[in-house]
Coordinates of C-alpha atoms and ligand atoms in Angstrom, one line a residue:
Chain A
M837 CA -27.6 11.2 -114.9
K838 CA -25.8 7.8 -112.6
I839 CA -25.3 4.4 -113.8
R840 CA -25.5 1.8 -111.3
Q841 CA -22.1 -0.8 -110.9
I842 CA -21.6 -3.7 -109.1
S843 CA -18.5 -4.3 -107.3
V844 CA -17.9 -8.2 -106.3
F845 CA -15.6 -9.0 -104.1
L846 CA -13.1 -11.9 -105.3
E847 CA -10.1 -13.8 -103.4
N848 CA -7.3 -14.2 -106.0
R849 CA -8.2 -18.6 -107.0
K850 CA -7.8 -20.0 -109.9
G851 CA -11.2 -19.8 -112.0
R852 CA -12.9 -17.6 -109.3
L853 CA -13.7 -15.2 -112.0
Y854 CA -14.9 -17.4 -115.0
E855 CA -17.3 -18.6 -112.2
V856 CA -18.7 -15.0 -111.5
C857 CA -19.1 -14.4 -115.2
S858 CA -20.4 -17.7 -116.1
L859 CA -23.5 -17.3 -113.6
L860 CA -24.5 -13.9 -115.4
G861 CA -23.9 -15.8 -118.6
Q862 CA -25.9 -18.6 -117.7
A863 CA -29.1 -16.2 -115.9
G864 CA -28.9 -13.9 -119.1
I865 CA -27.4 -10.8 -117.8
N866 CA -25.1 -8.4 -120.2
I867 CA -21.9 -7.3 -118.8
R868 CA -21.3 -4.0 -120.7
A869 CA -18.2 -3.0 -119.1
L870 CA -16.4 -4.3 -116.4
T871 CA -12.8 -4.2 -114.7
I872 CA -10.8 -5.7 -111.5
A873 CA -8.4 -4.3 -109.2
E874 CA -6.2 -6.3 -107.3
T875 CA -4.2 -6.8 -104.5
E876 CA -1.8 -9.6 -103.9
S877 CA -4.6 -11.8 -102.1
F878 CA -8.0 -10.6 -103.3
G879 CA -9.5 -8.4 -105.9
V880 CA -12.5 -6.6 -106.4
L881 CA -14.5 -6.9 -110.1
R882 CA -16.5 -3.7 -111.1
M883 CA -19.0 -4.1 -114.2
V884 CA -21.9 -2.7 -115.5
V885 CA -24.6 -4.5 -116.4
N886 CA -27.8 -4.5 -118.4
K887 CA -29.9 -6.0 -115.3
P888 CA -28.1 -4.8 -112.0
D889 CA -30.8 -5.8 -109.6
E890 CA -31.2 -8.9 -111.3
A891 CA -26.9 -9.4 -110.7
I892 CA -27.4 -8.6 -107.2
S893 CA -29.9 -10.8 -106.5
L894 CA -27.7 -13.4 -108.3
F895 CA -25.1 -12.8 -106.2
R896 CA -26.5 -12.9 -103.1
K897 CA -28.0 -16.5 -103.7
H898 CA -24.8 -17.6 -104.5
N899 CA -23.3 -16.2 -101.4
I900 CA -20.9 -14.0 -103.3
T901 CA -19.8 -10.2 -101.3
A902 CA -21.3 -7.6 -104.2
N903 CA -22.8 -4.2 -103.7
L904 CA -24.0 -1.2 -106.3
T905 CA -22.1 1.6 -106.4
D906 CA -23.2 4.5 -108.6
V907 CA -20.9 5.7 -111.3
V908 CA -21.0 8.6 -114.6
A909 CA -20.9 7.3 -117.8
V910 CA -18.7 10.1 -119.5
E911 CA -18.3 10.3 -123.8
V912 CA -14.9 10.9 -124.3
P913 CA -14.5 12.2 -128.0
D914 CA -12.4 9.4 -129.1
R915 CA -8.7 11.0 -130.7
P916 CA -5.7 12.3 -129.5
G917 CA -5.7 14.1 -126.5
G918 CA -9.6 13.3 -125.9
L919 CA -9.7 11.7 -122.8
A920 CA -6.7 14.3 -121.2
E921 CA -9.8 17.6 -122.0
V922 CA -12.1 15.4 -120.1
L923 CA -9.7 14.4 -117.1
K924 CA -8.6 18.4 -117.0
V925 CA -12.6 19.7 -117.2
L926 CA -12.3 17.8 -113.8
S927 CA -9.1 18.8 -112.8
D928 CA -10.1 22.4 -112.7
G929 CA -13.4 21.5 -111.1
N930 CA -11.6 19.6 -108.2
I931 CA -13.1 16.8 -109.0
N932 CA -11.1 13.6 -107.6
V933 CA -11.1 11.0 -109.9
E934 CA -11.4 7.1 -107.6
Y935 CA -10.5 4.9 -110.9
M936 CA -12.3 4.7 -114.4
Y937 CA -12.4 2.0 -117.1
A938 CA -14.3 1.7 -120.6
F939 CA -17.4 0.1 -121.9
V940 CA -16.5 -3.1 -124.1
E941 CA -18.4 -2.1 -127.0
K942 CA -18.7 1.0 -129.0
F943 CA -21.9 2.8 -129.5
S944 CA -20.6 5.9 -131.4
E945 CA -17.3 7.3 -132.6
K946 CA -16.9 8.4 -129.4
A947 CA -15.5 6.2 -126.7
L948 CA -18.0 5.5 -123.5
L949 CA -15.9 5.4 -120.0
V950 CA -16.7 4.8 -116.5
F951 CA -15.8 7.2 -113.8
R952 CA -16.1 6.3 -110.0
F953 CA -15.3 9.7 -108.0
D954 CA -16.1 10.4 -104.6
D955 CA -18.8 13.4 -105.0
P956 CA -21.0 11.4 -108.3
S957 CA -23.2 14.2 -108.5
G958 CA -20.5 17.1 -108.7
A959 CA -18.9 15.7 -111.3
H960 CA -21.9 15.3 -113.0
R961 CA -22.7 19.4 -112.3
V962 CA -18.8 20.3 -113.4
L963 CA -18.9 18.0 -116.3
T964 CA -22.4 19.0 -118.0
S965 CA -21.5 22.6 -117.7
A966 CA -18.7 21.9 -119.5
G967 CA -20.6 20.5 -122.2
V968 CA -19.1 17.1 -121.5
T969 CA -21.7 14.5 -122.3
V970 CA -22.6 12.2 -119.5
L971 CA -25.5 9.0 -119.5
T972 CA -27.5 7.6 -118.1
E973 CA -28.2 3.9 -118.1
K974 CA -31.5 5.1 -120.7
D975 CA -29.0 6.1 -123.1
L976 CA -26.9 3.2 -123.4
P977 CA -27.9 1.2 -126.6
N978 CA -29.2 -2.3 -125.4
L979 CA -28.5 -1.8 -121.5
Chain B
M79 CA -30.0 3.0 -55.2
I80 CA -28.4 0.9 -53.3
W81 CA -28.6 -1.8 -50.8
N82 CA -25.9 -2.8 -48.4
E83 CA -24.3 1.7 -48.7
K84 CA -21.8 0.8 -45.8
I85 CA -20.4 -2.1 -47.5
E86 CA -21.0 -1.5 -51.3
T87 CA -19.5 2.1 -50.7
M88 CA -16.7 1.1 -48.1
P89 CA -13.6 3.0 -48.6
L90 CA -11.0 0.4 -50.1
E91 CA -9.1 0.3 -47.5
D92 CA -11.6 -0.9 -45.2
L93 CA -12.6 -2.9 -47.1
K94 CA -9.5 -4.6 -47.4
N95 CA -9.6 -5.2 -43.0
L96 CA -12.9 -7.0 -43.9
Q97 CA -11.8 -9.2 -46.3
S98 CA -8.1 -10.0 -44.4
D99 CA -9.8 -10.5 -41.4
R100 CA -13.0 -13.2 -43.6
L101 CA -9.5 -14.6 -45.5
V102 CA -7.9 -15.5 -42.4
K103 CA -11.1 -16.7 -40.4
L104 CA -12.2 -19.3 -43.6
V105 CA -9.3 -21.2 -44.0
R106 CA -9.2 -21.5 -40.2
Y107 CA -12.2 -22.6 -40.5
V108 CA -11.8 -25.5 -43.7
Y109 CA -9.1 -26.6 -42.4
D110 CA -10.6 -27.7 -39.5
R111 CA -13.6 -29.3 -40.9
C112 CA -13.1 -30.2 -44.6
P113 CA -10.4 -33.1 -44.5
V114 CA -10.4 -32.8 -48.7
Y115 CA -9.0 -29.1 -47.9
R116 CA -6.9 -29.6 -45.2
K117 CA -4.8 -32.8 -47.5
K118 CA -4.5 -29.8 -50.1
F119 CA -3.1 -27.4 -47.9
E120 CA -0.5 -29.8 -46.8
E121 CA -0.1 -30.7 -50.5
A122 CA 1.0 -27.4 -50.6
G123 CA 3.2 -27.0 -48.1
V124 CA 0.3 -23.8 -46.1
S125 CA -0.6 -24.0 -42.7
P126 CA -3.5 -21.7 -41.3
S127 CA -1.5 -19.4 -39.9
D128 CA 0.7 -18.8 -43.0
I129 CA -2.3 -16.6 -43.4
R130 CA -2.7 -13.8 -41.8
S131 CA -4.2 -10.9 -44.8
I132 CA -6.0 -11.1 -47.8
D133 CA -1.9 -10.5 -49.5
D134 CA -1.4 -13.8 -48.8
I135 CA -3.9 -15.5 -50.8
A136 CA -1.8 -16.3 -53.7
K137 CA -0.2 -18.4 -51.2
L138 CA -3.0 -20.7 -50.9
P139 CA -4.0 -24.1 -53.7
F140 CA -6.5 -23.2 -56.5
T141 CA -10.2 -25.7 -56.3
T142 CA -11.2 -26.3 -59.7
K143 CA -14.4 -28.1 -61.0
L144 CA -11.9 -31.5 -60.9
D145 CA -11.8 -31.2 -57.4
M146 CA -15.6 -30.8 -57.0
R147 CA -16.3 -33.6 -59.4
D148 CA -14.1 -35.9 -57.6
N149 CA -15.4 -35.3 -54.5
Y150 CA -19.1 -35.4 -55.7
P151 CA -21.1 -35.6 -53.4
Y152 CA -20.5 -34.1 -49.8
G153 CA -16.1 -34.2 -50.0
L154 CA -16.1 -30.4 -50.4
F155 CA -18.2 -29.9 -47.2
S156 CA -17.4 -28.2 -44.6
A157 CA -20.4 -28.4 -42.9
P158 CA -22.6 -31.3 -41.6
R159 CA -25.6 -32.5 -43.9
E160 CA -28.4 -31.8 -41.5
E161 CA -27.1 -28.0 -41.5
V162 CA -27.6 -27.5 -45.0
V163 CA -30.6 -26.7 -45.8
E164 CA -31.1 -26.3 -49.7
I165 CA -29.1 -28.2 -52.8
H166 CA -28.4 -28.3 -56.2
V167 CA -26.8 -30.0 -58.8
S168 CA -26.0 -29.2 -62.4
S169 CA -25.6 -31.5 -64.9
G170 CA -22.0 -32.7 -66.4
T171 CA -21.1 -33.3 -69.7
T172 CA -18.5 -35.3 -68.7
G173 CA -18.8 -37.4 -65.6
N174 CA -20.0 -36.5 -62.3
P175 CA -22.7 -33.8 -62.0
T176 CA -21.2 -30.1 -59.6
L177 CA -23.5 -30.2 -56.3
V178 CA -24.1 -27.0 -54.6
G179 CA -25.8 -27.1 -51.2
Y180 CA -26.2 -23.8 -49.1
T181 CA -26.6 -23.3 -45.5
R182 CA -29.4 -21.0 -43.6
E183 CA -26.9 -18.2 -43.4
D184 CA -25.8 -19.1 -47.0
I185 CA -29.3 -18.8 -48.3
K186 CA -29.2 -15.5 -46.5
L187 CA -26.0 -14.2 -47.9
W188 CA -28.0 -15.2 -51.3
S189 CA -30.5 -12.7 -50.9
E190 CA -28.0 -10.4 -49.8
V191 CA -26.3 -10.1 -53.1
M192 CA -29.0 -10.9 -54.9
A193 CA -31.0 -8.0 -53.3
R194 CA -27.4 -5.8 -53.9
A195 CA -27.7 -7.3 -57.8
L196 CA -31.4 -6.3 -58.1
C197 CA -30.7 -2.3 -56.6
C198 CA -27.9 -2.7 -58.9
A199 CA -30.2 -3.2 -61.6
G200 CA -31.8 -0.1 -60.8
A201 CA -34.6 -2.2 -59.4
K202 CA -36.5 -0.1 -56.5
P203 CA -38.6 -1.2 -53.8
D204 CA -42.2 -1.0 -55.3
D205 CA -41.3 -2.7 -58.4
I206 CA -42.7 -5.7 -59.8
I207 CA -40.4 -8.7 -61.3
Q208 CA -41.1 -11.6 -63.7
I209 CA -38.5 -14.2 -62.9
A210 CA -38.2 -16.5 -66.0
Y211 CA -35.3 -17.8 -65.6
G212 CA -36.1 -21.6 -64.8
Y213 CA -36.7 -22.8 -61.1
G214 CA -35.7 -26.4 -59.7
L215 CA -31.9 -27.6 -59.5
F216 CA -30.7 -25.0 -61.7
T217 CA -29.7 -21.9 -59.3
G218 CA -31.1 -19.0 -61.8
G219 CA -34.7 -19.1 -61.0
L220 CA -34.7 -19.6 -57.0
G221 CA -31.5 -16.6 -56.8
F222 CA -33.6 -14.0 -58.2
H223 CA -36.5 -15.2 -56.0
Y224 CA -34.3 -15.2 -52.6
G225 CA -32.9 -11.5 -53.4
A226 CA -36.7 -10.6 -54.6
L227 CA -38.0 -11.6 -51.3
E228 CA -35.3 -10.1 -49.6
M229 CA -35.8 -6.8 -51.5
G230 CA -39.7 -7.1 -51.2
L231 CA -40.5 -6.7 -54.6
T232 CA -44.0 -8.2 -55.9
I233 CA -42.4 -11.7 -57.0
I234 CA -43.7 -13.3 -60.6
P235 CA -42.2 -17.0 -60.1
T236 CA -43.1 -17.8 -63.8
S237 CA -40.2 -19.8 -64.6
S238 CA -38.9 -20.2 -68.2
G239 CA -41.0 -21.1 -70.8
Q240 CA -44.2 -21.1 -72.1
T241 CA -43.8 -17.9 -73.8
K242 CA -48.0 -17.0 -75.0
R243 CA -48.3 -17.0 -71.1
Q244 CA -45.3 -14.7 -70.0
L245 CA -46.5 -12.5 -72.2
K246 CA -49.9 -12.4 -71.2
I247 CA -48.9 -12.2 -67.6
M248 CA -46.6 -9.0 -68.9
Q249 CA -49.6 -7.2 -70.3
D250 CA -51.6 -7.8 -67.6
F251 CA -49.6 -7.3 -64.2
Q252 CA -47.0 -4.8 -65.9
P253 CA -43.8 -5.8 -64.4
R254 CA -41.0 -3.5 -65.3
I255 CA -38.5 -5.7 -64.9
L256 CA -37.1 -8.9 -66.3
A257 CA -35.2 -11.7 -65.2
C258 CA -34.5 -14.8 -68.0
T259 CA -31.5 -15.1 -70.4
P260 CA -30.4 -13.0 -72.9
S261 CA -31.3 -15.3 -75.7
Y262 CA -35.1 -16.2 -74.4
C263 CA -35.4 -12.5 -74.1
L264 CA -35.3 -12.2 -77.6
Y265 CA -37.1 -15.2 -78.8
M266 CA -40.0 -13.7 -76.7
A267 CA -39.4 -10.4 -79.1
E268 CA -40.2 -12.6 -82.1
E269 CA -43.3 -14.6 -80.3
A270 CA -44.8 -11.2 -79.2
K271 CA -44.9 -10.1 -83.1
E272 CA -46.5 -13.2 -84.2
M273 CA -49.4 -12.8 -81.4
G274 CA -49.4 -9.3 -83.1
L275 CA -47.7 -7.6 -80.4
D276 CA -45.1 -4.6 -80.0
P277 CA -42.5 -5.2 -78.0
R278 CA -41.8 -1.7 -77.3
K279 CA -44.7 -1.2 -76.1
G280 CA -44.5 -4.0 -73.3
S281 CA -44.2 -3.4 -69.0
W282 CA -40.7 -4.5 -69.5
R283 CA -38.2 -1.1 -68.7
I284 CA -34.9 -3.2 -66.4
G285 CA -33.5 -6.6 -68.0
I286 CA -31.5 -8.6 -65.9
F287 CA -29.5 -11.4 -68.6
G288 CA -27.0 -13.8 -67.7
A289 CA -26.4 -17.8 -67.4
E290 CA -24.6 -17.4 -71.1
P291 CA -22.4 -15.3 -72.2
W292 CA -24.0 -12.3 -74.4
S293 CA -22.3 -9.2 -76.8
E294 CA -22.8 -5.6 -76.9
A295 CA -24.4 -6.3 -80.0
I296 CA -27.0 -8.7 -78.3
R297 CA -27.9 -5.4 -75.8
K298 CA -28.4 -3.3 -78.3
E299 CA -30.6 -5.5 -80.0
I300 CA -32.5 -6.3 -77.0
E301 CA -32.9 -2.5 -75.8
E302 CA -34.1 -1.4 -79.0
T303 CA -36.6 -4.1 -79.4
W304 CA -38.2 -4.3 -75.7
N305 CA -37.2 -0.3 -75.1
M306 CA -35.4 -1.2 -72.0
T307 CA -32.7 -1.3 -70.2
A308 CA -30.6 -4.3 -70.5
T309 CA -28.2 -5.2 -67.8
D310 CA -26.1 -8.1 -67.0
I311 CA -25.8 -10.4 -64.1
Y312 CA -22.6 -13.6 -63.7
G313 CA -23.1 -16.0 -61.3
L314 CA -22.1 -19.5 -61.1
S315 CA -23.7 -22.2 -58.9
E316 CA -20.4 -23.3 -57.5
I317 CA -20.4 -20.0 -56.4
I318 CA -23.3 -18.9 -55.0
G319 CA -25.3 -19.0 -58.4
P320 CA -26.9 -15.7 -59.3
G321 CA -25.4 -12.5 -57.7
V322 CA -21.8 -12.7 -57.9
S323 CA -21.9 -9.5 -60.0
Q324 CA -23.9 -7.3 -61.7
E325 CA -23.9 -4.1 -63.7
C326 CA -25.0 -0.7 -62.6
T327 CA -26.9 1.4 -65.0
Y328 CA -23.9 3.2 -66.3
K329 CA -23.1 -0.4 -67.8
E330 CA -19.5 0.0 -67.3
G331 CA -18.4 -3.6 -66.1
L332 CA -20.3 -5.7 -63.6
H333 CA -19.7 -5.0 -59.4
L334 CA -18.1 -7.9 -57.7
F335 CA -19.3 -8.2 -54.3
S336 CA -15.8 -8.5 -53.3
D337 CA -16.4 -8.4 -49.5
V338 CA -17.8 -11.8 -49.1
F339 CA -16.6 -13.6 -53.0
Y340 CA -12.6 -12.8 -53.0
P341 CA -12.4 -11.9 -56.9
E342 CA -8.6 -12.6 -58.6
I343 CA -7.5 -12.6 -62.2
I344 CA -4.2 -14.5 -63.1
D345 CA -2.6 -15.9 -66.3
P346 CA -3.9 -19.4 -66.7
E347 CA -1.0 -21.0 -67.4
T348 CA 0.8 -19.8 -65.0
G349 CA -1.3 -19.0 -61.8
K350 CA -0.2 -15.7 -61.1
H351 CA -1.4 -12.9 -61.2
V352 CA -1.9 -10.5 -64.1
P353 CA -1.2 -6.3 -64.0
E354 CA -4.9 -4.9 -63.2
G355 CA -6.7 -4.1 -66.7
Q356 CA -5.5 -7.2 -68.4
D357 CA -7.9 -10.2 -68.9
G358 CA -7.3 -13.5 -67.1
E359 CA -8.8 -16.2 -66.0
L360 CA -10.9 -15.0 -62.7
V361 CA -10.8 -17.0 -59.2
I362 CA -13.7 -16.2 -56.3
T363 CA -13.0 -17.2 -53.0
T364 CA -15.7 -17.3 -51.1
L365 CA -15.0 -15.6 -47.7
T366 CA -17.7 -16.5 -45.6
K367 CA -20.0 -19.5 -47.0
Q368 CA -20.9 -22.2 -44.8
A369 CA -21.9 -24.6 -47.1
I370 CA -19.0 -25.2 -49.1
P371 CA -17.0 -22.9 -48.9
L372 CA -14.0 -22.4 -52.1
I373 CA -10.4 -21.5 -51.8
R374 CA -9.3 -19.8 -55.0
Y375 CA -12.0 -21.5 -57.6
R376 CA -11.2 -21.4 -60.7
T377 CA -13.6 -19.7 -63.1
R378 CA -12.0 -20.8 -66.6
D379 CA -14.0 -17.1 -67.2
I380 CA -11.6 -14.8 -69.4
V381 CA -12.4 -11.3 -67.6
S382 CA -10.3 -7.9 -67.2
M383 CA -10.9 -6.2 -63.8
T384 CA -10.4 -2.6 -62.0
T385 CA -10.5 -1.1 -58.8
A386 CA -11.1 2.4 -60.3
P387 CA -14.4 4.0 -58.8
C388 CA -17.4 3.7 -60.4
R389 CA -19.8 7.1 -60.8
C390 CA -22.6 5.0 -59.0
G391 CA -20.9 4.9 -55.4
R392 CA -19.8 1.8 -55.2
T393 CA -16.4 0.9 -54.4
S394 CA -16.7 -2.8 -54.9
P395 CA -14.7 -3.4 -58.3
R396 CA -15.4 -4.1 -61.3
T397 CA -15.0 -6.6 -64.5
S398 CA -15.1 -6.5 -68.1
K399 CA -18.2 -8.8 -69.3
I400 CA -17.1 -12.4 -70.1
K401 CA -14.4 -12.3 -72.8
G402 CA -14.3 -15.6 -73.4
R403 CA -13.8 -19.3 -71.5
T404 CA -10.0 -20.9 -70.2
D405 CA -11.0 -24.0 -72.2
D406 CA -10.6 -22.0 -75.7
M407 CA -6.8 -20.7 -74.5
I408 CA -4.2 -21.1 -77.2
V409 CA -0.7 -20.9 -76.6
V410 CA 1.5 -18.5 -79.8
R411 CA 5.0 -17.8 -79.1
G412 CA 4.3 -17.7 -75.0
I413 CA 0.9 -15.0 -75.0
N414 CA -2.7 -16.7 -74.3
V415 CA -4.8 -16.3 -77.4
F416 CA -8.5 -16.2 -77.0
P417 CA -10.7 -16.5 -80.0
S418 CA -13.2 -14.0 -78.5
Q419 CA -10.2 -11.2 -78.4
I420 CA -10.8 -11.2 -82.2
E421 CA -14.4 -11.5 -81.9
H422 CA -14.2 -7.9 -79.7
V423 CA -12.0 -6.6 -82.1
L424 CA -14.4 -7.3 -85.3
L425 CA -17.4 -6.5 -83.2
G426 CA -15.6 -2.9 -82.5
I427 CA -15.3 -2.4 -86.1
E428 CA -18.2 -0.9 -88.3
G429 CA -20.0 -2.6 -85.8
T430 CA -19.6 -6.1 -87.8
H431 CA -19.9 -9.2 -86.4
P432 CA -18.2 -11.1 -89.3
H433 CA -17.0 -14.5 -89.6
Y434 CA -13.0 -15.2 -88.8
Q435 CA -11.0 -18.2 -88.5
L436 CA -7.2 -17.7 -86.2
V437 CA -4.7 -20.6 -87.8
I438 CA -1.6 -20.9 -86.6
D439 CA 1.2 -22.6 -88.4
R440 CA 4.7 -23.3 -87.2
Q441 CA 7.4 -23.7 -90.0
A442 CA 10.5 -25.5 -89.5
H443 CA 12.7 -23.2 -86.7
K444 CA 10.5 -20.9 -87.7
L445 CA 8.2 -19.0 -85.0
D446 CA 4.6 -19.9 -84.8
E447 CA 2.6 -17.7 -87.6
V448 CA -1.5 -17.0 -86.8
E449 CA -3.2 -15.7 -89.2
I450 CA -6.4 -14.0 -89.3
M451 CA -8.9 -14.8 -92.2
V452 CA -11.9 -12.6 -92.2
E453 CA -15.2 -12.8 -94.6
V454 CA -16.3 -10.1 -96.2
D455 CA -19.9 -9.7 -96.3
E456 CA -22.0 -6.3 -97.8
R457 CA -21.1 -4.6 -94.6
I458 CA -17.8 -3.9 -94.4
F459 CA -17.3 -4.5 -98.4
S460 CA -16.5 -1.6 -100.3
D461 CA -15.6 -1.2 -104.0
E462 CA -12.4 1.1 -103.5
I463 CA -9.3 -1.6 -103.3
K464 CA -7.8 1.2 -100.8
Q465 CA -10.8 1.2 -98.4
M466 CA -10.3 -2.5 -98.1
R467 CA -6.6 -3.2 -97.8
A468 CA -7.6 0.3 -95.0
L469 CA -10.1 -2.1 -93.6
E470 CA -7.1 -5.3 -93.3
Q471 CA -5.0 -2.8 -92.0
K472 CA -6.7 -1.6 -89.4
I473 CA -8.3 -5.4 -88.2
K474 CA -4.5 -6.2 -88.3
K475 CA -3.4 -3.6 -86.3
E476 CA -6.0 -3.4 -83.0
I477 CA -5.6 -7.6 -83.0
E478 CA -1.9 -7.1 -83.0
A479 CA -2.7 -4.1 -79.9
V480 CA -4.8 -6.5 -78.3
L481 CA -3.0 -9.7 -78.7
S482 CA 0.3 -8.1 -78.3
I483 CA 1.9 -10.4 -81.2
G484 CA 2.1 -9.8 -84.7
V485 CA -0.2 -11.3 -87.4
K486 CA -1.4 -11.5 -90.7
V487 CA -4.7 -10.8 -91.5
K488 CA -6.3 -12.6 -95.1
L489 CA -10.1 -11.4 -95.7
V490 CA -11.9 -13.9 -97.5
E491 CA -15.0 -15.1 -99.8
P492 CA -18.3 -15.8 -97.9
K493 CA -19.2 -19.1 -96.5
T494 CA -15.2 -19.9 -97.2
I495 CA -14.3 -20.4 -93.6
Q496 CA -15.7 -24.2 -92.3
R497 CA -18.2 -24.8 -90.3
S498 CA -19.2 -27.8 -88.1
E499 CA -22.7 -28.0 -87.2
G500 CA -23.5 -24.1 -88.4
K501 CA -21.0 -23.0 -86.3
A502 CA -18.1 -21.5 -87.5
K503 CA -14.6 -23.2 -86.3
R504 CA -12.9 -20.6 -84.8
V505 CA -9.7 -21.8 -84.5
V506 CA -7.3 -24.3 -86.6
D507 CA -3.8 -25.4 -85.3
K508 CA -1.3 -26.6 -88.1
R509 CA 1.2 -26.4 -85.8
V510 CA 2.8 -30.4 -84.8
L511 CA 3.2 -30.0 -81.7
Ligands
LIG1246 ZN1 -20.9 1.4 -60.5

């Protein structure tokens, strides 16, 4: 039910994002979803890739600080108000969203979003009982 | 067990009277016997009659490492060479080595303070001690030897090195006490594991570690690896060797044997006493030594000190572990800053020990700015920006509380801080002074 996200610590330096992404590219690791959060001095790159274990060891080898976090991938109807419906389910269930972002590609008629919750198991329970589809790593095509 | 109950638990007022009596005698003694000190006193405009109690100590001039080197070999001796029964020499990186000598009475003093230290660490008279400090010109091995002999312990004088033999001796004789440097203790654990031995099943239950600075993190590692209590001992050969101060089993500071080694904590820049509890340079006066008594010797070690009573019953003041060396000190906006203070703060946060660097800069007509760069490793990294910001703020606040000046904290990627010979460069001073 959970998906592993890789988070990378980055200094705000020109070309740094490119360096990290091309490192993954050279190793044949595909980025499926990605977002960056930043402050004036540093940023955190979060992504879902097809080979998380390989990505982590690659980063360790290159002295790049990274870790794995459990996130939840949720199918959201791709129409006006689709996201709002899912957020309402979470809010009614008292689930706090730390952050969220979208997958790069579309797999179906529905949009796929990555959610980071402080309580991923609780979130999963609330979502599934409301009939929202939650995907596992295996469910993601080409992952 | 307390070795010298009368002295070590003496009410503070009595202790002060004893220190006063001893200081008055000491000042007269060195003035009469050591021309170098007589000259130093005259230059400072102080005569023995000005010293009536321990409170007058601040009138006396300091003695430094340089005084020892300049007067090599016998210039600082107050006793004639014939009365000296033992000599130790420590190698100097520059110029003359440092020579220390002991009369028969000095050796008795050394035995006494080392017996106190051993008891303080938890030794009992029927114990076996393995002394893995070097024997020879280095004072570590023999200092422990004299104390253990005084206490009547069974001594195994293995000296340092020959690790396989050290471990075999431990297995054969089951000594409960180990004395060596903390790094050697950890090295022996590695060797033990390679030999297929489980260090936790070893016989050592009390470790007495010194001769190099070590952190609480290393203490934890040693205690967990060897299933022992690791205590800290402090000393320096100029004063006596090991046996100046020692942690009791409560491990809340090192008991400094102040009836014979009178401590002061000073601001290394101004030479003035700092308020109790504040960091400063430890200065020691050897109140009863004969061969080379030292007046207000600047140890260059940074500690804080408390006179609050200890749960063990000893009334001697307690110092912190060594927090740094005055040699590393930098002055920023009139405040003394030691890189080790930053290290302490970082060690206290999440129990990690990240690499850091202090960068000091000064813009024209502006105040000095301190920026602390901290490398973010996996142990302190979070995918949530608010956690990272909270970490940044926590480091900033705690460092500001310790240093009493505003600082900037910058989180940086691993390996971005310059290293020389594998060690991170702790301070970059960009100021044009
Ligand atoms: Zn105590």
